[in-house]
């Protein structure tokens, strides 16, 4: 993979993780992070530039979906889960 392509993929990976951390729901947040990491690990050995471009386009579309869902999720308040609350020590 060319250096610029690698840098683009890494920027996209970090952007996806950063945006998914903005989910207000713990379940959505952990699911999104897990799916992003799994997808990038699964495809890290791909060398075909056309396949890489196809996956980058798909990831960019998913980034837009995550951004929209985060925005919509912030419009509606929900209660925090027990796992998200302060420690009871």
C-alpha atoms as an extended CHARMM CRD file, in Angstrom:
* protein
*
        89  EXT
         1         1  UNK       CA              0.0000000000        0.0000000000        0.0000000000  PROA      1               0.0000000000
         2         2  UNK       CA              1.3410000000        3.4220000000       -0.9070000000  PROA      2               0.0000000000
         3         3  UNK       CA              2.2880000000        5.7030000000        1.9610000000  PROA      3               0.0000000000
         4         4  UNK       CA             -0.4110000000        8.2580000000        1.1100000000  PROA      4               0.0000000000
         5         5  UNK       CA             -3.0410000000        5.5310000000        0.8530000000  PROA      5               0.0000000000
         6         6  UNK       CA             -1.9280000000        4.0840000000        4.1970000000  PROA      6               0.0000000000
         7         7  UNK       CA             -2.1120000000        7.5170000000        5.8050000000  PROA      7               0.0000000000
         8         8  UNK       CA             -5.5880000000        8.0420000000        4.3400000000  PROA      8               0.0000000000
         9         9  UNK       CA             -6.7920000000        4.7070000000        5.7230000000  PROA      9               0.0000000000
        10        10  UNK       CA             -5.3520000000        5.4560000000        9.1710000000  PROA      10              0.0000000000
        11        11  UNK       CA             -7.0010000000        8.8950000000        9.2120000000  PROA      11              0.0000000000
        12        12  UNK       CA            -10.2880000000        7.2940000000        8.2540000000  PROA      12              0.0000000000
        13        13  UNK       CA             -9.8820000000        4.6450000000       10.9860000000  PROA      13              0.0000000000
        14        14  UNK       CA             -9.2330000000        7.2750000000       13.6370000000  PROA      14              0.0000000000
        15        15  UNK       CA            -12.1390000000        9.4090000000       12.3900000000  PROA      15              0.0000000000
        16        16  UNK       CA            -14.5010000000        6.4290000000       12.5890000000  PROA      16              0.0000000000
        17        17  UNK       CA            -13.3780000000        5.5920000000       16.1200000000  PROA      17              0.0000000000
        18        18  UNK       CA            -13.5640000000        9.2280000000       17.2310000000  PROA      18              0.0000000000
        19        19  UNK       CA            -17.0550000000        9.6980000000       15.8140000000  PROA      19              0.0000000000
        20        20  UNK       CA            -18.3380000000        6.4240000000       17.2580000000  PROA      20              0.0000000000
        21        21  UNK       CA            -17.1590000000        7.5260000000       20.7200000000  PROA      21              0.0000000000
        22        22  UNK       CA            -19.7190000000       10.3340000000       20.4960000000  PROA      22              0.0000000000
        23        23  UNK       CA            -22.6950000000        7.9330000000       20.6650000000  PROA      23              0.0000000000
        24        24  UNK       CA            -24.6420000000        8.7170000000       23.8090000000  PROA      24              0.0000000000
        25        25  UNK       CA            -25.7730000000        5.1040000000       24.1770000000  PROA      25              0.0000000000
        26        26  UNK       CA            -23.2070000000        2.7550000000       25.6930000000  PROA      26              0.0000000000
        27        27  UNK       CA            -24.4780000000       -0.1850000000       23.6270000000  PROA      27              0.0000000000
        28        28  UNK       CA            -24.2500000000        1.6680000000       20.3010000000  PROA      28              0.0000000000
        29        29  UNK       CA            -20.8500000000        3.0640000000       21.2430000000  PROA      29              0.0000000000
        30        30  UNK       CA            -19.2720000000       -0.2780000000       22.1340000000  PROA      30              0.0000000000
        31        31  UNK       CA            -20.8670000000       -2.0370000000       19.1580000000  PROA      31              0.0000000000
        32        32  UNK       CA            -19.6000000000        0.5800000000       16.7110000000  PROA      32              0.0000000000
        33        33  UNK       CA            -16.0650000000        0.5290000000       18.0990000000  PROA      33              0.0000000000
        34        34  UNK       CA            -15.9660000000       -3.2730000000       18.0290000000  PROA      34              0.0000000000
        35        35  UNK       CA            -17.2680000000       -3.4590000000       14.4350000000  PROA      35              0.0000000000
        36        36  UNK       CA            -14.7970000000       -0.8120000000       13.2220000000  PROA      36              0.0000000000
        37        37  UNK       CA            -11.8170000000       -2.5480000000       14.8160000000  PROA      37              0.0000000000
        38        38  UNK       CA            -12.8990000000       -5.9610000000       13.5560000000  PROA      38              0.0000000000
        39        39  UNK       CA            -13.4590000000       -4.7150000000       10.0070000000  PROA      39              0.0000000000
        40        40  UNK       CA            -10.0730000000       -2.9980000000        9.8010000000  PROA      40              0.0000000000
        41        41  UNK       CA             -8.2740000000       -6.0320000000       11.2850000000  PROA      41              0.0000000000
        42        42  UNK       CA            -10.0550000000       -8.3330000000        8.8460000000  PROA      42              0.0000000000
        43        43  UNK       CA             -8.9720000000       -6.2540000000        5.8580000000  PROA      43              0.0000000000
        44        44  UNK       CA             -5.4650000000       -5.2320000000        6.9100000000  PROA      44              0.0000000000
        45        45  UNK       CA             -3.7360000000       -7.7270000000        4.6000000000  PROA      45              0.0000000000
        46        46  UNK       CA             -5.4580000000       -6.5840000000        1.4040000000  PROA      46              0.0000000000
        47        47  UNK       CA             -2.9520000000       -5.3480000000       -1.1940000000  PROA      47              0.0000000000
        48        48  UNK       CA             -5.2150000000       -4.7940000000       -4.2310000000  PROA      48              0.0000000000
        49        49  UNK       CA             -5.5360000000       -1.0230000000       -4.7240000000  PROA      49              0.0000000000
        50        50  UNK       CA             -8.9990000000       -1.2900000000       -6.3010000000  PROA      50              0.0000000000
        51        51  UNK       CA            -10.2940000000       -3.3190000000       -3.3550000000  PROA      51              0.0000000000
        52        52  UNK       CA             -8.7290000000       -0.8330000000       -0.9420000000  PROA      52              0.0000000000
        53        53  UNK       CA            -10.4390000000        2.0670000000       -2.7250000000  PROA      53              0.0000000000
        54        54  UNK       CA            -13.7590000000        0.2310000000       -2.5840000000  PROA      54              0.0000000000
        55        55  UNK       CA            -13.3590000000       -0.3890000000        1.1560000000  PROA      55              0.0000000000
        56        56  UNK       CA            -12.3420000000        3.2540000000        1.7460000000  PROA      56              0.0000000000
        57        57  UNK       CA            -15.4980000000        4.4590000000       -0.0280000000  PROA      57              0.0000000000
        58        58  UNK       CA            -17.6010000000        2.0910000000        2.0550000000  PROA      58              0.0000000000
        59        59  UNK       CA            -15.9070000000        3.3070000000        5.2600000000  PROA      59              0.0000000000
        60        60  UNK       CA            -16.5170000000        6.9560000000        4.3090000000  PROA      60              0.0000000000
        61        61  UNK       CA            -20.1960000000        6.1960000000        3.7480000000  PROA      61              0.0000000000
        62        62  UNK       CA            -20.3110000000        4.4720000000        7.1420000000  PROA      62              0.0000000000
        63        63  UNK       CA            -18.6430000000        7.5010000000        8.7370000000  PROA      63              0.0000000000
        64        64  UNK       CA            -21.4430000000        9.6870000000        7.3840000000  PROA      64              0.0000000000
        65        65  UNK       CA            -24.0490000000        7.2660000000        8.7500000000  PROA      65              0.0000000000
        66        66  UNK       CA            -22.3920000000        7.2510000000       12.1800000000  PROA      66              0.0000000000
        67        67  UNK       CA            -22.2580000000       11.0530000000       12.1700000000  PROA      67              0.0000000000
        68        68  UNK       CA            -25.9840000000       11.2890000000       11.3450000000  PROA      68              0.0000000000
        69        69  UNK       CA            -26.8980000000        8.7240000000       13.9910000000  PROA      69              0.0000000000
        70        70  UNK       CA            -24.8250000000       10.4980000000       16.6420000000  PROA      70              0.0000000000
        71        71  UNK       CA            -26.5580000000       13.7790000000       15.8010000000  PROA      71              0.0000000000
        72        72  UNK       CA            -29.9940000000       12.1810000000       15.9950000000  PROA      72              0.0000000000
        73        73  UNK       CA            -29.0860000000       10.3760000000       19.2240000000  PROA      73              0.0000000000
        74        74  UNK       CA            -28.0840000000       13.6540000000       20.8560000000  PROA      74              0.0000000000
        75        75  UNK       CA            -31.5470000000       15.0640000000       20.2150000000  PROA      75              0.0000000000
        76        76  UNK       CA            -33.1480000000       12.5320000000       22.5620000000  PROA      76              0.0000000000
        77        77  UNK       CA            -32.0140000000       12.0300000000       26.1260000000  PROA      77              0.0000000000
        78        78  UNK       CA            -31.8120000000        8.5820000000       27.6720000000  PROA      78              0.0000000000
        79        79  UNK       CA            -30.9080000000        7.3170000000       31.0950000000  PROA      79              0.0000000000
        80        80  UNK       CA            -27.3820000000        6.1150000000       31.6570000000  PROA      80              0.0000000000
        81        81  UNK       CA            -26.8290000000        2.3970000000       32.1580000000  PROA      81              0.0000000000
        82        82  UNK       CA            -25.5000000000        1.0480000000       35.4330000000  PROA      82              0.0000000000
        83        83  UNK       CA            -22.2010000000        0.2500000000       33.7440000000  PROA      83              0.0000000000
        84        84  UNK       CA            -21.7860000000        3.9250000000       32.8020000000  PROA      84              0.0000000000
        85        85  UNK       CA            -22.5240000000        5.3300000000       36.2720000000  PROA      85              0.0000000000
        86        86  UNK       CA            -20.0220000000        6.3630000000       38.9250000000  PROA      86              0.0000000000
        87        87  UNK       CA            -18.2360000000        3.6300000000       40.8270000000  PROA      87              0.0000000000
        88        88  UNK       CA            -19.9730000000        2.5650000000       44.0600000000  PROA      88              0.0000000000
        89        89  UNK       CA            -16.8880000000        1.9940000000       46.1810000000  PROA      89              0.0000000000
